[in-house]
Amino acid sequence: MSTPHPVGRRRFLGGCCAAGVGAIAAGHARAQSSRRAVDVHAHYFPERFIRAINEEGGPPGVSFDLSKPEAPIFNIGGGRIPIDVTYWDLERRIARMDAQGVTLHALSLTTPFVYWAPPDRGAALARIVNDAMIEAHRAYPGRFVGCAALPLQAPDLAVKELDRLAGSPAIRAAYMPSSFAGTELSDASLFPIYEACQARDLPILLHPDQVAAALGANRLQRFYLANILGNPFDTAIAAANLVFGGVLDRFPRLTFVLPHAGGAVPYLAGRLQHGQQVRPENRGVAEKPFMEYLRRFYYDTITHSPELLRFLIDLVGVDRVMLGSDYCFDMGYERPREIIDALRLRPADRDRIYGGNAARLLKI
């Protein structure tokens, strides 16, 4: 047996210091991980999708003006919306995320979606978007996951796309407009998609689309009201259809995420519930009072008011609210953590909203 060598004081203290530094570093890493920010409302236009729209055609009035590479424009409905190259340039996007204090984006296609195209082309466009999200995750697995685009105009093809994506570590949710082509989310044609998402435990994130056309273009043209008011009211209509249309009862394990802090839903929920009680159109259409469905939804933080965000948290619970920025439109947040910080929540509750709730929902 070898004779043990005495440990000198300097060596002993050095070992203790190294262990202490290691423990502090590990603790700091755990703290940083617990404070990671996951943005569940982060839009993404892959370059291949943009090329497909510009070269092969998109819905009427939709195109991308790339004549000034550093100042691209999204043309839609006669309007010109400035967008940012970080929509598709992932390295520059990550730099901007770092400046915002955001760890991970749940990438999502927004308007024009793909439902406007003939079924086969819609399915092909969805594959372009979803494959780009998978590539983004492979390149930067700690920074990006994807919310699947689906050809809703052909539910069988949408389910086929979900089958193709099954098991991908990149795809953690599905993404749908709050209505499309005159179809509400309570339409039975969508039930196979809901069944497939429920079976795969995939939440469905919603976003308004073409609201001026859906709600009445004339009254919403001025003052950018199609977005400022139209989007949150369209979200409320979608939520009402999911409740009164029996979708949440029929699919009890399916979760929907409402954008823009639930739109008008949290503030009209009492009125919707009263309508169940007094209007014959709404009696018996849902198994429970409307207010009891509020926790079937998740909500992002886009209220633009700390007071209203606190109201939302008090109404639905801190475990149902997740950081969102509406990246990278001007109606969103450039510093999405700040409105959460302004509430001065307990650290554990703050961290849930920063990223813990999203991590649980998206399994990241």
Short mmCIF file of C-alpha atoms in Angstrom, two decimals:
data_model
loop_
_atom_site.label_atom_id
_atom_site.label_comp_id
_atom_site.label_asym_id
_atom_site.label_seq_id
_atom_site.Cartn_x
_atom_site.Cartn_y
_atom_site.Cartn_z
CA MET A 1 0.00 0.00 0.00
CA SER A 2 1.41 3.41 -0.94
CA THR A 3 2.10 5.97 1.74
CA PRO A 4 -0.22 8.96 1.54
CA HIS A 5 1.51 12.28 0.89
CA PRO A 6 0.65 15.21 3.12
CA VAL A 7 -1.33 17.97 1.44
CA GLY A 8 0.27 21.39 1.79
CA ARG A 9 -1.70 24.38 3.02
CA ARG A 10 -1.42 26.20 -0.30
CA ARG A 11 -2.55 23.15 -2.27
CA PHE A 12 -5.41 22.54 0.15
CA LEU A 13 -6.63 26.15 -0.05
CA GLY A 14 -6.22 26.15 -3.83
CA GLY A 15 -8.37 23.06 -4.08
CA CYS A 16 -11.00 24.59 -1.83
CA CYS A 17 -11.01 27.80 -3.87
CA ALA A 18 -11.32 25.89 -7.13
CA ALA A 19 -14.20 23.88 -5.74
CA GLY A 20 -15.81 27.06 -4.46
CA VAL A 21 -15.42 28.83 -7.79
CA GLY A 22 -16.81 25.77 -9.55
CA ALA A 23 -19.80 25.69 -7.26
CA ILE A 24 -20.40 29.41 -7.71
CA ALA A 25 -20.12 29.06 -11.50
CA ALA A 26 -22.51 26.12 -11.49
CA GLY A 27 -24.91 28.04 -9.32
CA HIS A 28 -24.66 31.06 -11.62
CA ALA A 29 -25.30 28.84 -14.63
CA ARG A 30 -28.36 27.37 -12.94
CA ALA A 31 -29.59 30.84 -12.07
CA GLN A 32 -29.06 32.02 -15.64
CA SER A 33 -30.90 28.95 -16.93
CA SER A 34 -33.80 29.59 -14.56
CA ARG A 35 -33.98 33.18 -15.83
CA ARG A 36 -33.88 32.30 -19.50
CA ALA A 37 -36.45 34.11 -21.59
CA VAL A 38 -38.51 32.19 -24.13
CA ASP A 39 -40.41 34.33 -26.64
CA VAL A 40 -43.56 32.53 -27.80
CA HIS A 41 -44.62 35.30 -30.19
CA ALA A 42 -41.68 35.57 -32.59
CA HIS A 43 -42.42 35.67 -36.32
CA TYR A 44 -40.20 34.22 -39.02
CA PHE A 45 -40.14 34.46 -42.81
CA PRO A 46 -37.66 31.96 -44.27
CA GLU A 47 -35.86 33.25 -47.36
CA ARG A 48 -37.14 30.33 -49.44
CA PHE A 49 -40.71 31.24 -48.48
CA ILE A 50 -40.16 34.87 -49.48
CA ARG A 51 -38.70 33.78 -52.83
CA ALA A 52 -41.65 31.48 -53.42
CA ILE A 53 -44.11 34.31 -52.80
CA ASN A 54 -42.23 36.80 -54.97
CA GLU A 55 -41.40 34.43 -57.83
CA GLU A 56 -44.43 32.14 -57.92
CA GLY A 57 -47.08 34.47 -56.53
CA GLY A 58 -48.84 34.93 -53.22
CA PRO A 59 -52.32 35.95 -52.21
CA PRO A 60 -53.62 39.16 -53.83
CA GLY A 61 -51.73 42.23 -52.68
CA VAL A 62 -48.99 40.34 -50.83
CA SER A 63 -45.31 40.56 -51.76
CA PHE A 64 -41.92 41.45 -50.33
CA ASP A 65 -39.98 44.48 -51.56
CA LEU A 66 -36.30 43.63 -51.19
CA SER A 67 -34.98 46.45 -53.39
CA LYS A 68 -33.25 47.92 -50.33
CA PRO A 69 -31.63 44.91 -48.67
CA GLU A 70 -31.24 46.62 -45.29
CA ALA A 71 -34.80 48.02 -45.32
CA PRO A 72 -37.17 45.33 -46.64
CA ILE A 73 -40.87 46.05 -46.94
CA PHE A 74 -43.80 43.68 -46.52
CA ASN A 75 -46.53 44.71 -48.97
CA ILE A 76 -50.00 43.65 -47.91
CA GLY A 77 -53.46 44.94 -48.67
CA GLY A 78 -52.14 48.16 -50.18
CA GLY A 79 -50.04 48.91 -47.09
CA ARG A 80 -46.25 48.87 -46.79
CA ILE A 81 -44.94 47.48 -43.49
CA PRO A 82 -41.22 47.86 -42.73
CA ILE A 83 -39.69 44.62 -41.54
CA ASP A 84 -36.22 43.63 -40.44
CA VAL A 85 -33.63 41.41 -42.11
CA THR A 86 -33.49 39.44 -38.87
CA TYR A 87 -36.74 37.86 -39.98
CA TRP A 88 -34.57 35.44 -41.95
CA ASP A 89 -30.91 36.24 -41.06
CA LEU A 90 -30.48 34.00 -38.04
CA GLU A 91 -27.03 35.21 -36.96
CA ARG A 92 -28.20 38.81 -36.86
CA ARG A 93 -31.41 37.69 -35.23
CA ILE A 94 -29.48 36.04 -32.42
CA ALA A 95 -27.49 39.24 -31.88
CA ARG A 96 -30.76 41.15 -31.55
CA MET A 97 -32.18 38.50 -29.22
CA ASP A 98 -29.10 38.84 -27.04
CA ALA A 99 -29.60 42.59 -26.87
CA GLN A 100 -33.23 42.00 -25.85
CA GLY A 101 -32.30 39.47 -23.18
CA VAL A 102 -34.16 36.69 -25.00
CA THR A 103 -32.75 33.18 -24.97
CA LEU A 104 -35.01 31.32 -27.37
CA HIS A 105 -37.59 32.10 -30.06
CA ALA A 106 -40.53 29.83 -30.83
CA LEU A 107 -40.56 30.66 -34.53
CA SER A 108 -43.88 31.16 -36.30
CA LEU A 109 -45.07 32.16 -39.74
CA THR A 110 -47.67 34.90 -39.72
CA THR A 111 -49.66 36.56 -42.50
CA PRO A 112 -50.04 35.46 -45.25
CA PHE A 113 -49.89 31.91 -43.82
CA VAL A 114 -50.44 29.25 -46.52
CA TYR A 115 -54.22 28.60 -46.51
CA TRP A 116 -54.88 30.88 -49.53
CA ALA A 117 -53.09 28.61 -52.00
CA PRO A 118 -54.41 25.53 -53.79
CA PRO A 119 -54.00 22.55 -51.46
CA ASP A 120 -50.87 21.04 -52.99
CA ARG A 121 -49.09 24.38 -53.15
CA GLY A 122 -50.20 25.24 -49.63
CA ALA A 123 -48.71 21.95 -48.43
CA ALA A 124 -45.48 22.66 -50.31
CA LEU A 125 -45.21 26.15 -48.77
CA ALA A 126 -45.82 24.69 -45.32
CA ARG A 127 -42.98 22.23 -45.89
CA ILE A 128 -40.67 25.08 -46.92
CA VAL A 129 -41.42 26.95 -43.70
CA ASN A 130 -41.26 23.93 -41.42
CA ASP A 131 -38.05 22.61 -42.95
CA ALA A 132 -36.47 26.04 -42.47
CA MET A 133 -37.47 25.97 -38.79
CA ILE A 134 -35.93 22.52 -38.44
CA GLU A 135 -32.72 23.80 -40.02
CA ALA A 136 -32.70 26.80 -37.67
CA HIS A 137 -33.03 24.47 -34.69
CA ARG A 138 -30.26 22.19 -35.93
CA ALA A 139 -27.94 25.14 -36.40
CA TYR A 140 -28.84 26.78 -33.07
CA PRO A 141 -30.64 24.21 -30.90
CA GLY A 142 -30.60 26.42 -27.81
CA ARG A 143 -32.01 29.44 -29.63
CA PHE A 144 -34.83 28.29 -31.91
CA VAL A 145 -37.73 25.89 -31.98
CA GLY A 146 -40.61 25.96 -34.46
CA CYS A 147 -44.40 26.17 -34.54
CA ALA A 148 -45.58 24.19 -37.56
CA ALA A 149 -47.28 25.94 -40.47
CA LEU A 150 -50.17 23.86 -41.79
CA PRO A 151 -52.26 23.84 -45.00
CA LEU A 152 -55.59 24.31 -43.26
CA GLN A 153 -57.47 24.43 -46.57
CA ALA A 154 -56.82 20.69 -46.82
CA PRO A 155 -57.06 19.14 -43.33
CA ASP A 156 -55.91 15.75 -44.64
CA LEU A 157 -52.71 17.35 -45.93
CA ALA A 158 -52.32 19.24 -42.64
CA VAL A 159 -52.47 15.95 -40.72
CA LYS A 160 -50.02 14.44 -43.20
CA GLU A 161 -47.62 17.31 -42.49
CA LEU A 162 -47.97 16.73 -38.76
CA ASP A 163 -47.17 13.06 -39.39
CA ARG A 164 -44.06 14.06 -41.33
CA LEU A 165 -42.92 16.33 -38.51
CA ALA A 166 -43.66 13.84 -35.72
CA GLY A 167 -40.65 13.25 -33.53
CA SER A 168 -38.72 16.28 -34.74
CA PRO A 169 -37.04 17.97 -31.78
CA ALA A 170 -37.48 21.29 -33.58
CA ILE A 171 -41.28 21.38 -33.86
CA ARG A 172 -42.88 22.02 -30.48
CA ALA A 173 -46.30 23.44 -31.47
CA ALA A 174 -48.63 24.15 -34.37
CA TYR A 175 -49.57 27.62 -35.59
CA MET A 176 -52.94 28.72 -36.96
CA PRO A 177 -54.74 31.94 -37.89
CA SER A 178 -57.64 32.89 -35.63
CA SER A 179 -59.91 32.52 -38.67
CA PHE A 180 -59.25 32.02 -42.35
CA ALA A 181 -61.15 32.31 -45.61
CA GLY A 182 -64.44 32.69 -43.76
CA THR A 183 -63.80 29.60 -41.63
CA GLU A 184 -64.02 29.82 -37.84
CA LEU A 185 -61.95 27.61 -35.56
CA SER A 186 -65.07 25.75 -34.45
CA ASP A 187 -65.58 24.37 -37.96
CA ALA A 188 -65.77 20.58 -37.90
CA SER A 189 -63.42 20.32 -40.89
CA LEU A 190 -60.59 21.25 -38.52
CA PHE A 191 -61.33 18.50 -36.01
CA PRO A 192 -58.87 16.00 -37.58
CA ILE A 193 -56.12 18.59 -37.09
CA TYR A 194 -57.14 19.11 -33.47
CA GLU A 195 -57.24 15.35 -32.94
CA ALA A 196 -53.73 14.99 -34.36
CA CYS A 197 -52.35 17.84 -32.24
CA GLN A 198 -53.99 16.46 -29.09
CA ALA A 199 -52.58 12.99 -29.77
CA ARG A 200 -49.09 14.45 -30.18
CA ASP A 201 -49.48 16.80 -27.20
CA LEU A 202 -48.79 19.78 -29.47
CA PRO A 203 -50.24 23.11 -28.34
CA ILE A 204 -51.73 25.36 -31.00
CA LEU A 205 -50.64 28.98 -31.05
CA LEU A 206 -53.04 31.42 -32.70
CA HIS A 207 -52.58 34.71 -34.52
CA PRO A 208 -55.04 37.05 -36.28
CA ASP A 209 -54.86 37.35 -40.05
CA GLN A 210 -56.47 39.67 -42.62
CA VAL A 211 -58.64 41.17 -39.91
CA ALA A 212 -59.86 44.13 -41.95
CA ALA A 213 -61.45 41.73 -44.43
CA ALA A 214 -62.86 39.53 -41.67
CA LEU A 215 -64.35 42.29 -39.52
CA GLY A 216 -65.18 45.00 -42.00
CA ALA A 217 -62.57 46.95 -43.90
CA ASN A 218 -64.20 50.38 -43.96
CA ARG A 219 -64.33 51.00 -40.21
CA LEU A 220 -60.82 49.68 -39.61
CA GLN A 221 -58.90 51.42 -42.38
CA ARG A 222 -58.03 54.61 -40.51
CA PHE A 223 -55.61 54.95 -37.61
CA TYR A 224 -54.17 51.44 -38.14
CA LEU A 225 -57.24 50.09 -36.33
CA ALA A 226 -57.19 46.83 -38.28
CA ASN A 227 -54.17 45.92 -36.18
CA ILE A 228 -54.57 47.95 -32.99
CA LEU A 229 -58.21 46.97 -32.38
CA GLY A 230 -58.93 44.38 -35.04
CA ASN A 231 -56.32 41.86 -33.93
CA PRO A 232 -57.39 41.63 -30.27
CA PHE A 233 -61.08 41.46 -31.17
CA ASP A 234 -60.44 38.76 -33.76
CA THR A 235 -58.64 36.76 -31.08
CA ALA A 236 -61.69 37.14 -28.82
CA ILE A 237 -63.97 35.85 -31.58
CA ALA A 238 -61.69 32.85 -32.06
CA ALA A 239 -61.70 32.04 -28.34
CA ALA A 240 -65.49 32.36 -28.19
CA ASN A 241 -65.82 29.94 -31.09
CA LEU A 242 -63.50 27.45 -29.40
CA VAL A 243 -65.63 27.57 -26.23
CA PHE A 244 -69.16 27.94 -27.61
CA GLY A 245 -68.37 25.72 -30.58
CA GLY A 246 -67.51 22.86 -28.22
CA VAL A 247 -63.90 22.47 -29.35
CA LEU A 248 -62.43 22.68 -25.84
CA ASP A 249 -64.98 20.16 -24.55
CA ARG A 250 -64.43 17.77 -27.46
CA PHE A 251 -60.64 17.92 -27.12
CA PRO A 252 -60.02 18.20 -23.37
CA ARG A 253 -56.23 17.80 -23.59
CA LEU A 254 -55.71 20.32 -26.39
CA THR A 255 -54.15 23.65 -25.45
CA PHE A 256 -54.44 26.94 -27.33
CA VAL A 257 -52.24 29.99 -26.86
CA LEU A 258 -53.94 33.36 -27.36
CA PRO A 259 -51.78 36.21 -28.68
CA HIS A 260 -51.77 39.82 -27.55
CA ALA A 261 -52.51 38.77 -23.96
CA GLY A 262 -55.75 37.11 -25.00
CA GLY A 263 -56.95 40.09 -27.00
CA ALA A 264 -60.31 41.24 -25.68
CA VAL A 265 -61.07 37.89 -24.00
CA PRO A 266 -59.94 38.64 -20.42
CA TYR A 267 -61.89 41.88 -20.34
CA LEU A 268 -65.09 40.53 -21.92
CA ALA A 269 -65.15 37.09 -20.28
CA GLY A 270 -67.86 38.15 -17.84
CA ARG A 271 -70.02 39.44 -20.66
CA LEU A 272 -69.53 36.21 -22.60
CA GLN A 273 -70.52 34.19 -19.55
CA HIS A 274 -73.60 36.37 -19.01
CA GLY A 275 -74.55 35.70 -22.62
CA GLN A 276 -74.51 31.98 -21.85
CA GLN A 277 -77.04 32.55 -19.10
CA VAL A 278 -79.53 34.78 -20.87
CA ARG A 279 -79.27 34.09 -24.59
CA PRO A 280 -80.92 30.98 -26.04
CA GLU A 281 -78.23 30.80 -28.75
CA ASN A 282 -75.62 30.03 -26.08
CA ARG A 283 -77.44 27.82 -23.61
CA GLY A 284 -76.01 24.33 -23.48
CA VAL A 285 -73.41 24.87 -26.18
CA ALA A 286 -70.53 24.52 -23.69
CA GLU A 287 -70.29 22.22 -20.69
CA LYS A 288 -69.11 24.92 -18.27
CA PRO A 289 -69.48 28.68 -17.75
CA PHE A 290 -67.18 30.68 -19.99
CA MET A 291 -64.98 31.95 -17.15
CA GLU A 292 -64.05 28.38 -16.27
CA TYR A 293 -62.40 27.95 -19.67
CA LEU A 294 -59.96 30.83 -19.23
CA ARG A 295 -57.29 28.52 -17.82
CA ARG A 296 -57.61 26.23 -20.84
CA PHE A 297 -55.71 28.93 -22.69
CA TYR A 298 -52.22 30.34 -22.35
CA TYR A 299 -51.55 34.03 -22.97
CA ASP A 300 -48.56 36.11 -23.99
CA THR A 301 -47.54 39.36 -22.27
CA ILE A 302 -48.33 41.83 -25.06
CA THR A 303 -50.61 44.28 -23.23
CA HIS A 304 -48.41 47.40 -23.46
CA SER A 305 -49.57 48.17 -19.93
CA PRO A 306 -48.14 46.77 -16.69
CA GLU A 307 -51.50 47.36 -15.00
CA LEU A 308 -53.34 45.27 -17.58
CA LEU A 309 -50.69 42.55 -17.48
CA ARG A 310 -51.10 42.34 -13.71
CA PHE A 311 -54.87 42.09 -14.18
CA LEU A 312 -54.37 39.22 -16.63
CA ILE A 313 -52.07 37.37 -14.22
CA ASP A 314 -54.56 37.81 -11.38
CA LEU A 315 -57.39 36.57 -13.61
CA VAL A 316 -55.86 33.46 -15.20
CA GLY A 317 -52.90 32.67 -12.94
CA VAL A 318 -49.19 33.31 -13.26
CA ASP A 319 -48.71 29.80 -14.67
CA ARG A 320 -50.73 30.68 -17.79
CA VAL A 321 -48.79 33.75 -18.94
CA MET A 322 -45.68 33.65 -21.15
CA LEU A 323 -43.30 36.24 -22.51
CA GLY A 324 -44.07 37.39 -26.05
CA SER A 325 -42.71 40.22 -28.17
CA ASP A 326 -44.51 40.11 -31.56
CA TYR A 327 -41.02 40.05 -33.04
CA CYS A 328 -40.23 42.08 -34.99
CA PHE A 329 -43.23 44.32 -35.77
CA ASP A 330 -43.54 47.86 -34.43
CA MET A 331 -46.67 46.91 -32.47
CA GLY A 332 -44.60 44.56 -30.32
CA TYR A 333 -41.87 44.94 -27.70
CA GLU A 334 -38.24 45.71 -28.39
CA ARG A 335 -37.46 44.91 -24.73
CA PRO A 336 -39.98 42.19 -23.83
CA ARG A 337 -38.61 41.55 -20.33
CA GLU A 338 -39.20 45.11 -19.17
CA ILE A 339 -42.98 44.90 -18.77
CA ILE A 340 -42.53 41.78 -16.65
CA ASP A 341 -39.86 43.45 -14.55
CA ALA A 342 -42.15 46.44 -14.01
CA LEU A 343 -44.56 44.24 -12.05
CA ARG A 344 -41.94 43.45 -9.37
CA LEU A 345 -43.18 39.91 -9.04
CA ARG A 346 -41.65 37.32 -6.78
CA PRO A 347 -38.53 35.95 -8.53
CA ALA A 348 -40.12 32.53 -8.98
CA ASP A 349 -43.21 34.02 -10.63
CA ARG A 350 -41.13 36.34 -12.80
CA ASP A 351 -39.06 33.40 -14.00
CA ARG A 352 -42.19 31.42 -14.84
CA ILE A 353 -43.31 34.20 -17.16
CA TYR A 354 -39.81 34.74 -18.55
CA GLY A 355 -39.51 31.16 -19.68
CA GLY A 356 -40.61 28.51 -17.21
CA ASN A 357 -44.21 28.32 -18.41
CA ALA A 358 -43.17 28.20 -22.05
CA ALA A 359 -40.54 25.56 -21.30
CA ARG A 360 -43.20 23.40 -19.69
CA LEU A 361 -45.74 23.92 -22.47
CA LEU A 362 -43.31 23.46 -25.35
CA LYS A 363 -41.22 20.81 -23.59
CA ILE A 364 -37.92 22.59 -24.03
#
